[in-house]
Structure formats: C-alpha cells, structure tokens
C-alpha cells in the first residue's frame, strides 16, 4: 500500500499546464495509475490545508480539470489538527507542510511526498520514514 | 454526454455518500460468487462478498477515471504527455529506487525497451535498467 501526497507546488504545477513542472507531476500521476493497473493499492492525496494554500476550490468551475484527476482530500480533522499543531510548534514549518507531516505520521504503508521543499517535509514528517521526491 | 461530462459524473458518484445501497440485478457468475464467499470466510478478504465486490468495482472505476482523465488532459494540452522514460523515472523516485539517481540510465533503457517492446510500460523500463546496471557492475 502506498500513499502519494502532493504539496503546494505539486498542486500548483498540476493545475497549470504551462507550469514548468506540470509534465513532471503528470508523470507521477501516470506512475500511480500504472501501479494501480497492476493491482497495487496506491492513492494520490492532497491534505486540505495544502489545497487551501494552493487556492484549490473544488467547487469552482476552474477546478474541473484538477478535480478530474481524483486526488483524494485528507481533511484536517480534530486529531490531525492536534498533530499538525504540535508539528508547527516543534519545527516552525507551514500549516500545509505540518498537515502533510500529520498525514504521514498516521498513514500506513509507504508514504511518498512530492514536494519542492524536501527539507521542510523531512522536518515535518520525522521520525516517520517517508520517501521525499523533489519536484 | 461528452467524455468529460461522463468522467465528472462518475467522479461525483464515486464521491457520494456510500450509505445508500441497492439490491442490484447485476448478474454474477455463480462460481465467482462462491469463490468470493470462500475468500471472505477463509482468507480474511473483505468483510463480506458484497463489500469485496464493491471495493473491487470502486478500485477499477477510480483507476479507469484517472487514466481517462490523464488521456483527456493530454489531448486538450498537447505537449503535456510525459514520455515513458519520464514515467519510469517518476516510478523509480516513488519506489525510492537508486535508479532515480541515474536518469540517463532510465532514458537509455526506455529507448532500448521500446525498440523490442513498443507496448512496454514503466516497470518494464525499470527492470531493463536494473538488469543493465547489474551487468555493468
């Protein structure tokens, strides 16, 4: 089982076809689909705090294309918010990165984070081992 | 309905509340139903044959929608389709494979594999690259 988490820039890159990292993020989604087609349990998710930071409003007409890729929301519920708050207090990372760290700390299986800021993600996720992929 | 409308509607349905159920008239081969029942009872696969069937159906639909959404996106935005080597590189990175440190090796492997196997996928490329790496060491 694998969870692929997108950070703010990964979402921004996916949202804009003219973004210089757009194709790179699409390649990661294609990789997710490739493994799913072989029966692997792979989910691509976006923590809702990341969605806020990236300005992704699922109800807006502009988000239709992005919504179609089926990135699952990971909500900032009470437990996740508590964990994220502790991460912010301990590391000083952004709320969105702390939400990523909180997701990583509770998820089972392999965690992969697509990010433009590997340092902050490593900080936010520690001590959980995650595969940080720089985009 | 256009294909995009179909994808959007399927997405809406997949995201809808699962609480409502229906007694479907979908016909299931008896042997398959019995195999599912045995797997649930003796192999701990899913809570029931019904949940097992629903989960498999959901997974298949989600994968198909993701794949078609990507395809539709590439048609709408030519030039956004990643190459086989790019997908293989992404897969290597997600796997945490050391091959991700050698993009040139993946690039060569993709080119070599496609000559012999035009339908090769990203895993084929990584296997080929790993074999080449082993031969070279």
Short mmCIF file of C-alpha atoms in Angstrom, two decimals:
data_model
loop_
_atom_site.label_atom_id
_atom_site.label_comp_id
_atom_site.label_asym_id
_atom_site.label_seq_id
_atom_site.Cartn_x
_atom_site.Cartn_y
_atom_site.Cartn_z
CA UNK A 1 0.00 0.00 0.00
CA UNK A 2 1.32 3.43 -0.96
CA UNK A 3 0.08 6.96 -0.39
CA UNK A 4 1.42 9.69 -2.65
CA UNK A 5 0.96 13.14 -1.11
CA UNK A 6 1.16 16.35 -3.12
CA UNK A 7 2.47 19.56 -1.59
CA UNK A 8 1.50 23.10 -2.56
CA UNK A 9 3.83 23.42 -5.51
CA UNK A 10 2.92 19.96 -6.83
CA UNK A 11 -0.73 21.05 -6.84
CA UNK A 12 0.10 24.38 -8.46
CA UNK A 13 2.16 22.59 -11.11
CA UNK A 14 -0.65 20.15 -11.80
CA UNK A 15 -3.20 22.95 -12.05
CA UNK A 16 -1.32 24.95 -14.68
CA UNK A 17 -0.44 23.27 -18.00
CA UNK A 18 2.15 25.99 -18.62
CA UNK A 19 3.89 25.43 -15.26
CA UNK A 20 7.45 24.21 -15.81
CA UNK A 21 6.87 21.22 -13.54
CA UNK A 22 3.44 20.31 -14.94
CA UNK A 23 4.66 17.36 -17.01
CA UNK A 24 6.76 16.08 -14.14
CA UNK A 25 3.76 15.91 -11.80
CA UNK A 26 1.66 14.32 -14.56
CA UNK A 27 4.39 11.67 -14.86
CA UNK A 28 3.93 10.92 -11.16
CA UNK A 29 0.18 10.55 -11.59
CA UNK A 30 0.79 8.29 -14.58
CA UNK A 31 3.09 6.22 -12.36
CA UNK A 32 0.29 5.94 -9.78
CA UNK A 33 -2.11 4.75 -12.49
CA UNK A 34 0.48 2.30 -13.84
CA UNK A 35 0.82 0.61 -10.46
CA UNK A 36 -2.94 0.63 -9.83
CA UNK A 37 -3.47 -1.13 -13.16
CA UNK A 38 -1.22 -3.88 -11.83
CA UNK A 39 -3.35 -4.29 -8.74
CA UNK A 40 -1.27 -2.26 -6.30
CA UNK A 41 -3.08 -0.14 -3.73
CA UNK A 42 -1.81 3.35 -4.49
CA UNK A 43 -3.67 6.52 -3.59
CA UNK A 44 -2.80 10.08 -4.52
CA UNK A 45 -3.96 12.52 -1.88
CA UNK A 46 -3.92 16.20 -1.09
CA UNK A 47 -4.20 17.39 2.52
CA UNK A 48 -6.91 20.05 2.70
CA UNK A 49 -4.52 22.61 4.23
CA UNK A 50 -2.37 22.19 1.11
CA UNK A 51 -5.47 22.73 -1.00
CA UNK A 52 -6.17 25.99 0.87
CA UNK A 53 -2.60 27.19 0.39
CA UNK A 54 -2.71 26.31 -3.30
CA UNK A 55 -6.06 28.07 -3.73
CA UNK A 56 -7.80 24.95 -4.99
CA UNK A 57 -11.54 25.39 -4.51
CA UNK A 58 -13.13 22.19 -5.75
CA UNK A 59 -16.48 23.91 -6.25
CA UNK A 60 -15.13 26.47 -8.72
CA UNK A 61 -15.53 25.94 -12.44
CA UNK A 62 -11.78 26.47 -12.94
CA UNK A 63 -11.07 23.43 -10.77
CA UNK A 64 -12.93 20.98 -13.02
CA UNK A 65 -9.81 19.69 -14.75
CA UNK A 66 -7.91 19.34 -11.48
CA UNK A 67 -10.85 17.59 -9.79
CA UNK A 68 -10.91 15.03 -12.58
CA UNK A 69 -7.53 13.55 -11.57
CA UNK A 70 -9.14 12.07 -8.45
CA UNK A 71 -6.72 13.33 -5.83
CA UNK A 72 -8.38 12.43 -2.56
CA UNK A 73 -8.81 15.08 0.13
CA UNK A 74 -7.27 14.33 3.51
CA UNK A 75 -9.29 16.52 5.88
CA UNK A 76 -7.80 18.46 8.77
CA UNK A 77 -9.96 16.82 11.40
CA UNK A 78 -9.53 17.20 15.15
CA UNK A 79 -6.87 14.53 15.58
CA UNK A 80 -4.89 15.60 12.52
CA UNK A 81 -5.11 19.25 13.59
CA UNK A 82 -3.70 18.37 17.01
CA UNK A 83 -0.79 16.51 15.43
CA UNK A 84 -0.20 19.31 12.91
CA UNK A 85 -0.27 21.94 15.67
CA UNK A 86 2.42 20.02 17.56
CA UNK A 87 4.50 19.80 14.37
CA UNK A 88 4.21 23.57 13.78
CA UNK A 89 5.18 24.26 17.40
CA UNK A 90 8.14 21.90 17.21
CA UNK A 91 9.52 22.75 13.79
CA UNK A 92 8.11 26.05 12.58
CA UNK A 93 7.06 24.63 9.21
CA UNK A 94 3.97 25.99 7.44
CA UNK A 95 0.48 24.78 8.32
CA UNK A 96 0.22 22.99 4.98
CA UNK A 97 3.54 21.18 5.48
CA UNK A 98 2.51 20.32 9.04
CA UNK A 99 -0.68 18.78 7.68
CA UNK A 100 1.46 16.69 5.33
CA UNK A 101 3.59 15.62 8.30
CA UNK A 102 0.48 14.74 10.29
CA UNK A 103 -0.87 12.62 7.44
CA UNK A 104 2.48 10.88 7.13
CA UNK A 105 2.61 10.14 10.85
CA UNK A 106 -0.75 8.34 10.84
CA UNK A 107 -0.86 6.69 7.41
CA UNK A 108 0.09 3.06 6.95
CA UNK A 109 2.30 1.64 4.22
CA UNK A 110 4.74 3.59 2.05
CA UNK A 111 4.46 7.36 2.13
CA UNK A 112 5.71 9.37 -0.82
CA UNK A 113 5.65 13.17 -0.78
CA UNK A 114 6.02 15.17 -3.99
CA UNK A 115 7.47 18.47 -2.88
CA UNK A 116 9.61 21.42 -3.86
CA UNK A 117 10.84 21.68 -0.28
CA UNK A 118 12.31 18.35 0.84
CA UNK A 119 13.90 19.89 3.93
CA UNK A 120 10.64 21.09 5.46
CA UNK A 121 8.84 17.87 4.59
CA UNK A 122 11.58 15.79 6.23
CA UNK A 123 11.29 18.01 9.31
CA UNK A 124 7.51 17.82 9.40
CA UNK A 125 7.41 14.05 8.90
CA UNK A 126 10.16 13.00 11.33
CA UNK A 127 10.57 10.46 12.76
CA UNK A 128 8.28 8.75 10.25
CA UNK A 129 10.23 7.48 7.28
CA UNK A 130 8.89 8.93 4.07
CA UNK A 131 10.13 8.94 0.50
CA UNK A 132 10.57 12.60 -0.33
CA UNK A 133 10.56 13.24 -4.06
CA UNK A 134 11.78 16.66 -5.12
CA UNK A 135 9.84 18.24 -7.95
CA UNK B 1 -22.83 13.32 -22.80
CA UNK B 2 -19.25 14.17 -23.68
CA UNK B 3 -16.48 12.03 -22.23
CA UNK B 4 -15.51 14.81 -19.82
CA UNK B 5 -19.11 15.04 -18.60
CA UNK B 6 -19.12 11.28 -18.10
CA UNK B 7 -15.87 11.45 -16.11
CA UNK B 8 -17.22 14.29 -13.95
CA UNK B 9 -20.47 12.43 -13.29
CA UNK B 10 -18.64 9.21 -12.38
CA UNK B 11 -16.42 11.23 -10.02
CA UNK B 12 -19.50 12.76 -8.37
CA UNK B 13 -21.00 9.32 -7.90
CA UNK B 14 -17.76 7.85 -6.54
CA UNK B 15 -17.53 10.70 -4.04
CA UNK B 16 -21.16 10.43 -2.97
CA UNK B 17 -22.25 9.00 0.37
CA UNK B 18 -21.97 5.21 0.27
CA UNK B 19 -24.72 4.66 2.83
CA UNK B 20 -27.49 4.22 0.27
CA UNK B 21 -27.48 0.72 -1.19
CA UNK B 22 -29.50 -1.03 -3.81
CA UNK B 23 -30.40 -4.63 -4.48
CA UNK B 24 -28.90 -4.90 -7.92
CA UNK B 25 -29.98 -7.22 -10.67
CA UNK B 26 -26.35 -7.41 -11.82
CA UNK B 27 -25.68 -10.99 -12.76
CA UNK B 28 -22.61 -12.53 -11.19
CA UNK B 29 -21.25 -15.92 -12.28
CA UNK B 30 -22.14 -18.42 -9.55
CA UNK B 31 -18.59 -19.80 -9.36
CA UNK B 32 -17.20 -16.27 -8.90
CA UNK B 33 -19.71 -15.52 -6.15
CA UNK B 34 -18.85 -18.79 -4.39
CA UNK B 35 -15.11 -18.11 -4.72
CA UNK B 36 -15.61 -14.66 -3.19
CA UNK B 37 -17.62 -16.12 -0.32
CA UNK B 38 -14.86 -18.66 0.39
CA UNK B 39 -12.16 -15.98 0.23
CA UNK B 40 -14.07 -13.81 2.68
CA UNK B 41 -14.70 -16.68 5.09
CA UNK B 42 -11.32 -18.38 4.99
CA UNK B 43 -8.77 -15.87 3.69
CA UNK B 44 -10.00 -12.79 5.55
CA UNK B 45 -10.54 -10.90 2.32
CA UNK B 46 -13.05 -8.09 2.98
CA UNK B 47 -15.97 -8.11 5.38
CA UNK B 48 -18.35 -9.85 3.00
CA UNK B 49 -18.60 -10.90 -0.61
CA UNK B 50 -20.66 -7.75 -1.19
CA UNK B 51 -18.04 -5.37 0.25
CA UNK B 52 -15.32 -7.24 -1.61
CA UNK B 53 -17.22 -6.84 -4.88
CA UNK B 54 -17.98 -3.16 -4.21
CA UNK B 55 -14.35 -2.40 -3.30
CA UNK B 56 -13.04 -4.11 -6.43
CA UNK B 57 -15.56 -2.25 -8.57
CA UNK B 58 -14.66 1.09 -6.96
CA UNK B 59 -10.93 0.50 -7.49
CA UNK B 60 -11.47 -0.42 -11.13
CA UNK B 61 -13.65 2.64 -11.74
CA UNK B 62 -11.26 5.03 -9.98
CA UNK B 63 -8.29 3.72 -11.95
CA UNK B 64 -10.18 3.97 -15.22
CA UNK B 65 -11.28 7.54 -14.47
CA UNK B 66 -7.75 8.60 -13.54
CA UNK B 67 -6.37 7.08 -16.70
CA UNK B 68 -9.02 8.62 -18.96
CA UNK B 69 -8.68 11.99 -17.24
CA UNK B 70 -4.95 11.98 -17.94
CA UNK B 71 -5.57 10.97 -21.53
CA UNK B 72 -8.20 13.70 -22.00
CA UNK B 73 -5.80 16.22 -20.50
CA UNK B 74 -3.05 15.27 -22.96
CA UNK B 75 -5.47 15.65 -25.86
CA UNK B 76 -6.54 19.10 -24.63
CA UNK B 77 -2.98 20.19 -23.89
CA UNK B 78 -0.62 18.70 -26.46
CA UNK B 79 2.92 18.51 -25.19
CA UNK B 80 1.94 17.61 -21.64
CA UNK B 81 2.18 13.85 -22.15
CA UNK B 82 5.19 12.53 -20.24
CA UNK B 83 7.49 10.15 -22.10
CA UNK B 84 7.82 6.54 -21.00
CA UNK B 85 11.23 7.42 -19.56
CA UNK B 86 9.69 10.26 -17.52
CA UNK B 87 7.02 7.97 -16.09
CA UNK B 88 9.66 5.32 -15.32
CA UNK B 89 11.79 7.95 -13.60
CA UNK B 90 8.79 9.07 -11.52
CA UNK B 91 8.09 5.46 -10.59
CA UNK B 92 11.71 4.89 -9.57
CA UNK B 93 11.58 8.01 -7.39
CA UNK B 94 8.33 6.88 -5.75
CA UNK B 95 9.85 3.45 -5.16
CA UNK B 96 12.88 5.05 -3.54
CA UNK B 97 14.99 3.12 -6.05
CA UNK B 98 18.63 4.04 -6.63
CA UNK B 99 17.73 4.11 -10.32
CA UNK B 100 16.21 7.52 -9.64
CA UNK B 101 19.80 8.75 -9.25
CA UNK B 102 20.54 7.70 -12.82
CA UNK B 103 18.06 9.37 -15.15
CA UNK B 104 20.38 8.80 -18.10
CA UNK B 105 20.25 5.05 -17.48
CA UNK B 106 16.45 5.13 -17.40
CA UNK B 107 16.39 7.23 -20.56
CA UNK B 108 18.59 4.67 -22.38
CA UNK B 109 16.61 1.72 -21.03
CA UNK B 110 13.32 3.25 -22.23
CA UNK B 111 14.76 3.76 -25.71
CA UNK B 112 16.13 0.19 -25.81
CA UNK B 113 12.97 -1.46 -24.49
CA UNK B 114 10.70 0.40 -26.89
CA UNK B 115 12.66 -0.93 -29.87
CA UNK B 116 11.81 -4.51 -28.90
CA UNK B 117 8.57 -3.95 -27.00
CA UNK B 118 6.57 -0.98 -28.27
CA UNK B 119 3.90 -1.59 -25.61
CA UNK B 120 6.36 -1.66 -22.72
CA UNK B 121 5.37 0.11 -19.52
CA UNK B 122 7.35 1.97 -16.87
CA UNK B 123 8.00 -1.16 -14.80
CA UNK B 124 9.45 -2.88 -17.88
CA UNK B 125 11.84 0.05 -18.30
CA UNK B 126 12.96 -0.12 -14.66
CA UNK B 127 13.51 -3.88 -14.89
CA UNK B 128 15.57 -3.41 -18.03
CA UNK B 129 17.58 -0.57 -16.47
CA UNK B 130 18.23 -2.63 -13.35
CA UNK B 131 19.42 -5.55 -15.48
CA UNK B 132 21.77 -3.27 -17.43
CA UNK B 133 23.08 -1.85 -14.16
CA UNK B 134 23.71 -5.35 -12.79
CA UNK B 135 25.53 -6.38 -15.98
CA UNK B 136 27.74 -3.33 -15.80
CA UNK B 137 28.77 -3.86 -12.16
#
